[in-house]
Short mmCIF file of C-alpha atoms and ligand atoms in Angstrom, two decimals:
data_model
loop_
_atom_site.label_atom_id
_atom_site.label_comp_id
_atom_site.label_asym_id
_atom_site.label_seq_id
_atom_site.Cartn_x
_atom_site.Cartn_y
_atom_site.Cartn_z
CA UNK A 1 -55.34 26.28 121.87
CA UNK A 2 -54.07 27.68 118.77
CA UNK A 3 -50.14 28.13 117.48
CA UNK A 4 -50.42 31.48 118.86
CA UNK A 5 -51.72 30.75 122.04
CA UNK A 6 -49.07 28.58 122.52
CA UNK A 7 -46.39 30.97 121.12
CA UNK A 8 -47.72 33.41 123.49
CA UNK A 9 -47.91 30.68 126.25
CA UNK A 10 -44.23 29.59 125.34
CA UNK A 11 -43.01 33.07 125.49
CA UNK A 12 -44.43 34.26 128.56
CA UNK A 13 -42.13 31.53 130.45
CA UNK A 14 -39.14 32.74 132.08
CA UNK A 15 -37.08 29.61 130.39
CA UNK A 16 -37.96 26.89 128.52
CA UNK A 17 -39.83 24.88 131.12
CA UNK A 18 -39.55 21.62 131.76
CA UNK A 19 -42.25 20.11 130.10
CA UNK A 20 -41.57 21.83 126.65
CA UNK A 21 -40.09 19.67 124.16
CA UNK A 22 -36.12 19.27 124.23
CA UNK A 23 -34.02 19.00 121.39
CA UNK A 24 -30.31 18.51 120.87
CA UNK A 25 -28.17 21.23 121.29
CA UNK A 26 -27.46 23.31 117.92
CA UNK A 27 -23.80 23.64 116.30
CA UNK A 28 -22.16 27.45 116.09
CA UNK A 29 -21.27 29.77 117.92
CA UNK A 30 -25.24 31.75 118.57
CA UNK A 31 -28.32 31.99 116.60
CA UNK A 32 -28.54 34.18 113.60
CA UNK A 33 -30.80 36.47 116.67
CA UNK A 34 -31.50 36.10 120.66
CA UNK A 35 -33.72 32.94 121.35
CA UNK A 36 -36.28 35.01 122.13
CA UNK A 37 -36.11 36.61 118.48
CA UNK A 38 -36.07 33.36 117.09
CA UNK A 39 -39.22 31.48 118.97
CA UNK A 40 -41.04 34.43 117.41
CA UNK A 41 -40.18 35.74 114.62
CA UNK A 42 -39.03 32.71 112.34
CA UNK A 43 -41.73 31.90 110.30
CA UNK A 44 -41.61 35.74 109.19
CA UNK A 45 -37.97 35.46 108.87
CA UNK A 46 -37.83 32.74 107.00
CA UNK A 47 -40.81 33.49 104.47
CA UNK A 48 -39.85 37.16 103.54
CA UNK A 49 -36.42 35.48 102.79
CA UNK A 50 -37.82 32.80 100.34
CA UNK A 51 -40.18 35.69 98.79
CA UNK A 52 -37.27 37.34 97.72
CA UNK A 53 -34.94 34.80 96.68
CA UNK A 54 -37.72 32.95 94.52
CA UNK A 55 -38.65 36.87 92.89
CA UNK A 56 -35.52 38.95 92.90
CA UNK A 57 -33.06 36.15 93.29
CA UNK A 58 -31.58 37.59 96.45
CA UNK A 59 -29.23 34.90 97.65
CA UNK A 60 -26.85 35.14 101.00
CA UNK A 61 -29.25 37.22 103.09
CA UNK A 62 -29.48 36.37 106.88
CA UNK A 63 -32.56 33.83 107.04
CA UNK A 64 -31.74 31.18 105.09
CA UNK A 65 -33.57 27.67 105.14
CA UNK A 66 -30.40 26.25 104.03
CA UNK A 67 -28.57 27.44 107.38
CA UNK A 68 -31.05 26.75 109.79
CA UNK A 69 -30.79 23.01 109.04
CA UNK A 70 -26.98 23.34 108.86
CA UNK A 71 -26.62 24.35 112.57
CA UNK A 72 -29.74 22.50 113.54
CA UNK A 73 -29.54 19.26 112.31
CA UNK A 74 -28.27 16.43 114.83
CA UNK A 75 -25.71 14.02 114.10
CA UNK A 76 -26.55 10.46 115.65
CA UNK A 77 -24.27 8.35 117.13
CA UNK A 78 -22.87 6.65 114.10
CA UNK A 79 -22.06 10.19 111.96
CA UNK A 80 -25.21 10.09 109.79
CA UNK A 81 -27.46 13.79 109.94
CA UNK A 82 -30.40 13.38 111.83
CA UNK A 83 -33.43 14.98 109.03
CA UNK A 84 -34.52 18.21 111.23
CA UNK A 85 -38.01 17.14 110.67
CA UNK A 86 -37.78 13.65 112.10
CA UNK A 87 -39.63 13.05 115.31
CA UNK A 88 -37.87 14.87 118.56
CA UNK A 89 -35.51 16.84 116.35
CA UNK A 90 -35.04 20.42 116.87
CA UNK A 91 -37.56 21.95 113.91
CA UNK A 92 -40.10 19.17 114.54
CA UNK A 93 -40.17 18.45 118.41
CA UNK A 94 -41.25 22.41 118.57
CA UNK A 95 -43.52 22.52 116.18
CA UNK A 96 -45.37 19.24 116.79
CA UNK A 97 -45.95 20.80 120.02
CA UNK A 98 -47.66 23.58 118.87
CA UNK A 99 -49.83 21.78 116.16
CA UNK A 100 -47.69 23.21 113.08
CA UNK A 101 -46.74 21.72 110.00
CA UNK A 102 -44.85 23.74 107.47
CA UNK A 103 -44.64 22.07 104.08
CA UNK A 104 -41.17 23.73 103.22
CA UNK A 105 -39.21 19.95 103.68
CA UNK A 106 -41.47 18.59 101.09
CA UNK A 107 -39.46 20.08 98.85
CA UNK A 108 -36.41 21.33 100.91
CA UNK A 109 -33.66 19.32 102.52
CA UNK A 110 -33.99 18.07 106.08
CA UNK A 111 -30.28 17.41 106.05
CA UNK A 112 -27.04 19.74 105.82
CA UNK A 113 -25.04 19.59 102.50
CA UNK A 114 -27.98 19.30 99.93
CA UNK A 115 -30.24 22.18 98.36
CA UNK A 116 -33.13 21.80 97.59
CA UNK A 117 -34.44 18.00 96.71
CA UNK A 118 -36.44 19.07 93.77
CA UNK A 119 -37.50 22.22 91.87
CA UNK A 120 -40.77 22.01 91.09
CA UNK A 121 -41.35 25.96 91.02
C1 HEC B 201 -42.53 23.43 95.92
C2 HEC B 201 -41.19 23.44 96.44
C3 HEC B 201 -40.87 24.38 97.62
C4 HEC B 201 -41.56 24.47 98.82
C5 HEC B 201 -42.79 23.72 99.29
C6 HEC B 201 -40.82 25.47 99.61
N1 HEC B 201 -39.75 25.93 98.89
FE1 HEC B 201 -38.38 27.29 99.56
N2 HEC B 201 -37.39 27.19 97.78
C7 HEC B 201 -37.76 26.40 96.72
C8 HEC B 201 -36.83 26.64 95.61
C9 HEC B 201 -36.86 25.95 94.27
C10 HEC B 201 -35.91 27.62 96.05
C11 HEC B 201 -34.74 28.25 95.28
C12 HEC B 201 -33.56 27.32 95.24
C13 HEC B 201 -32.55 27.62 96.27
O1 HEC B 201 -32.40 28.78 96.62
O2 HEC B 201 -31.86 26.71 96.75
C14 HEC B 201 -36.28 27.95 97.44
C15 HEC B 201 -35.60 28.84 98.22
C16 HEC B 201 -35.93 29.15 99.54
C17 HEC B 201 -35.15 29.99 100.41
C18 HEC B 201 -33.82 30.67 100.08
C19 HEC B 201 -32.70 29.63 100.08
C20 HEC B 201 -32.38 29.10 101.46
O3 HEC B 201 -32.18 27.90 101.65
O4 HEC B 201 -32.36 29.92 102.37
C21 HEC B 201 -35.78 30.03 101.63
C22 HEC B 201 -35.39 30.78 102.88
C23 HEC B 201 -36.96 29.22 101.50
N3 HEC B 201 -37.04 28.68 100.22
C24 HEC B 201 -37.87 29.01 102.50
C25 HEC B 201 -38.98 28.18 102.43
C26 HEC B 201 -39.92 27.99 103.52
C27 HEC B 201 -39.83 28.67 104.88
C28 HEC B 201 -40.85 27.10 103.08
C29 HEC B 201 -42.06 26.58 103.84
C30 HEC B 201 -42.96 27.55 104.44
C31 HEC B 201 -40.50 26.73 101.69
N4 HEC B 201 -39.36 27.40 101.34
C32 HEC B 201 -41.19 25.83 100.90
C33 HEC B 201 -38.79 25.50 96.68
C34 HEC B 201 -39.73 25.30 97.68
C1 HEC B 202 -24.68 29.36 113.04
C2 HEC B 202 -25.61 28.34 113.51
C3 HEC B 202 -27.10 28.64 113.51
C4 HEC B 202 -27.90 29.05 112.45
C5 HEC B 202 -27.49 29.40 111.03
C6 HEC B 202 -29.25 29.06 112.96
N1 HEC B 202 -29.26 28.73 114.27
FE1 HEC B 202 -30.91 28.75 115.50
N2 HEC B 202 -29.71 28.50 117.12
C7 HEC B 202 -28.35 28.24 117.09
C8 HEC B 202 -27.86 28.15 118.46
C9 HEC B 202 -26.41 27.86 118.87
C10 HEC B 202 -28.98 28.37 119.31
C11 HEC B 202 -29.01 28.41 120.85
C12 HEC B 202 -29.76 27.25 121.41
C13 HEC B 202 -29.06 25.92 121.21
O1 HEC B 202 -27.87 25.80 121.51
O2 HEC B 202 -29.71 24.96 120.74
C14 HEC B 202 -30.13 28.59 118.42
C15 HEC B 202 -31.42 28.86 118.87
C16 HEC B 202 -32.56 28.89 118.06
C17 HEC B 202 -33.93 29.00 118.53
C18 HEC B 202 -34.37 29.18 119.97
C19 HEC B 202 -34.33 27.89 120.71
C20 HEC B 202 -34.71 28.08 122.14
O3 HEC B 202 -34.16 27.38 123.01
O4 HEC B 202 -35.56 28.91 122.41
C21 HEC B 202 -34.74 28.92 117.42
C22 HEC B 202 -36.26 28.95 117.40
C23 HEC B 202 -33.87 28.80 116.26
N3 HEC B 202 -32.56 28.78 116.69
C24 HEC B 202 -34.30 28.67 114.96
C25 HEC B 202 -33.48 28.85 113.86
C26 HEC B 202 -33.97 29.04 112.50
C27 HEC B 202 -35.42 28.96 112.08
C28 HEC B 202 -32.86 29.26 111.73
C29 HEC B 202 -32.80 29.61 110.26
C30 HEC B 202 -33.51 30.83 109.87
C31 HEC B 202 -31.69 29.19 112.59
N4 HEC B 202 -32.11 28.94 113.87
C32 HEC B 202 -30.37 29.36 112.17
C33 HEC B 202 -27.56 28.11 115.95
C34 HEC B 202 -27.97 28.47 114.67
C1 HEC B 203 -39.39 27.16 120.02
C2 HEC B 203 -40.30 26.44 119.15
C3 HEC B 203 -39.95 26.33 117.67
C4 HEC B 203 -38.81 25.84 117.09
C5 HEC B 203 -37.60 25.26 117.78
C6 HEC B 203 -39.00 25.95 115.65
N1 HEC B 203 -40.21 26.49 115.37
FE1 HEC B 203 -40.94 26.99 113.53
N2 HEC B 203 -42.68 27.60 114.37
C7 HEC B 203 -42.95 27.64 115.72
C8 HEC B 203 -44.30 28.17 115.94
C9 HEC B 203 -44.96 28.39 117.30
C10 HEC B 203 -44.83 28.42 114.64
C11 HEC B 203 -46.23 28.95 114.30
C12 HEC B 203 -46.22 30.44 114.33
C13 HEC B 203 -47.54 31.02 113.96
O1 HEC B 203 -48.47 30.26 113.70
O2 HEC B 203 -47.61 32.25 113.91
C14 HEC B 203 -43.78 28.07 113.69
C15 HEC B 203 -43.91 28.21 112.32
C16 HEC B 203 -42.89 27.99 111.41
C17 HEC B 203 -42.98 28.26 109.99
C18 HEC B 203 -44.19 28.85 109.26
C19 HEC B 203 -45.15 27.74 108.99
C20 HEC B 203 -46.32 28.15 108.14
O3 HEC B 203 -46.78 27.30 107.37
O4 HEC B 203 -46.76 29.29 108.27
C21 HEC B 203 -41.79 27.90 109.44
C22 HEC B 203 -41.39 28.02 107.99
C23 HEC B 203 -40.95 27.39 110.51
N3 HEC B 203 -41.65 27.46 111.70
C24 HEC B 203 -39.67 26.91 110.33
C25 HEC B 203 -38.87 26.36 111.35
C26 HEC B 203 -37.63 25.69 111.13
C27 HEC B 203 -36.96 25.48 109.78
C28 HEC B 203 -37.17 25.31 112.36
C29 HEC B 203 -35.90 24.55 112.70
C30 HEC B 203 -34.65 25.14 112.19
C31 HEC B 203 -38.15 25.74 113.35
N4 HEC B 203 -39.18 26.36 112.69
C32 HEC B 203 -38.05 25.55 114.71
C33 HEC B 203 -42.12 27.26 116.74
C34 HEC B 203 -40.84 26.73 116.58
#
């Protein structure tokens, strides 16, 4: 099945079933949009956002990478941030699921409290 397929498959559910990946629970308040919002339109959120910070230099708008791993990034037991990306965290758990691999963390930070790791554009 393809990322889509699965989106669709994912979104048709009535909640999150069971078998879908879980993650831990995200810090704030809400969302920066309903759940449903989110599941689907991210990756549209997120890229129109970096098109026009990295063109225009547009800074502060809603979808920001930065934010997303702010509020979604764990905190293990011991106080360290758990990297979004690692293995059962929120951004990776979801998308391992549905076969998806964004490079954005190659060069963006997985953590809360850093930029980005290194400019190389
Ligand atoms: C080759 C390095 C590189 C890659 C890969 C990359 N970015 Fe960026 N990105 C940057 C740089 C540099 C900036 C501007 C610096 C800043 O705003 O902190 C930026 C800024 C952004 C911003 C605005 C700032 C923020 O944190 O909200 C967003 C959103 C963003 N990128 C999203 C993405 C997404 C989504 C992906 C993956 C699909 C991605 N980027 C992949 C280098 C990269
Ligand atoms: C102010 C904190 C905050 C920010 C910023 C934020 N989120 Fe969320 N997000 C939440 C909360 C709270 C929920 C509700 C679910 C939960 O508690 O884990 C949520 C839910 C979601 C969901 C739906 C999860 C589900 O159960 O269906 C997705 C997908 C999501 N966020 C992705 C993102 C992305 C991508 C970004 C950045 C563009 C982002 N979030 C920014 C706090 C935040
Ligand atoms: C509820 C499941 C789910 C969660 C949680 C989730 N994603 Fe996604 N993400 C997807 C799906 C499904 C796609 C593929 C969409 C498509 O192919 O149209 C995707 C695609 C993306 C893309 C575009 C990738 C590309 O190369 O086109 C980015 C960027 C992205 N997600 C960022 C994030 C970030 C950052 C987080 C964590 C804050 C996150 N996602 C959490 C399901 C999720």
């Amino acid at each position: 099945m393809g990322a889509l397929a699965v989106l669709i498959t994912l979104l048709a559910l009535p909640a999150f079933a069971a078998d879908l990946p879980q993650w831990p629970k995200a810090k704030g308040e809400a969302c920066i949009a309903a759940n449903d919002v989110m599941r689907r339109e991210h990756p549209d959120m997120l890229k129109h956002q970096r098109d026009d910070t990295l063109r225009l230099g547009i800074r502060g708008a809603k979808a920001s990478l930065k934010a997303c791993v702010e509020c979604h990034a764990a905190t293990s037991a011991d106080g360290h941030a758990v990297p979004v990306d690692a293995p059962g965290q929120f951004c990776q758990s979801c998308h391992s699921y549905v076969a998806v691999k964004p490079d954005c963390f190659e060069c963006h930070a997985t953590t809360p409290k850093a930029t980005v790791r290194e400019a190389s554009r």
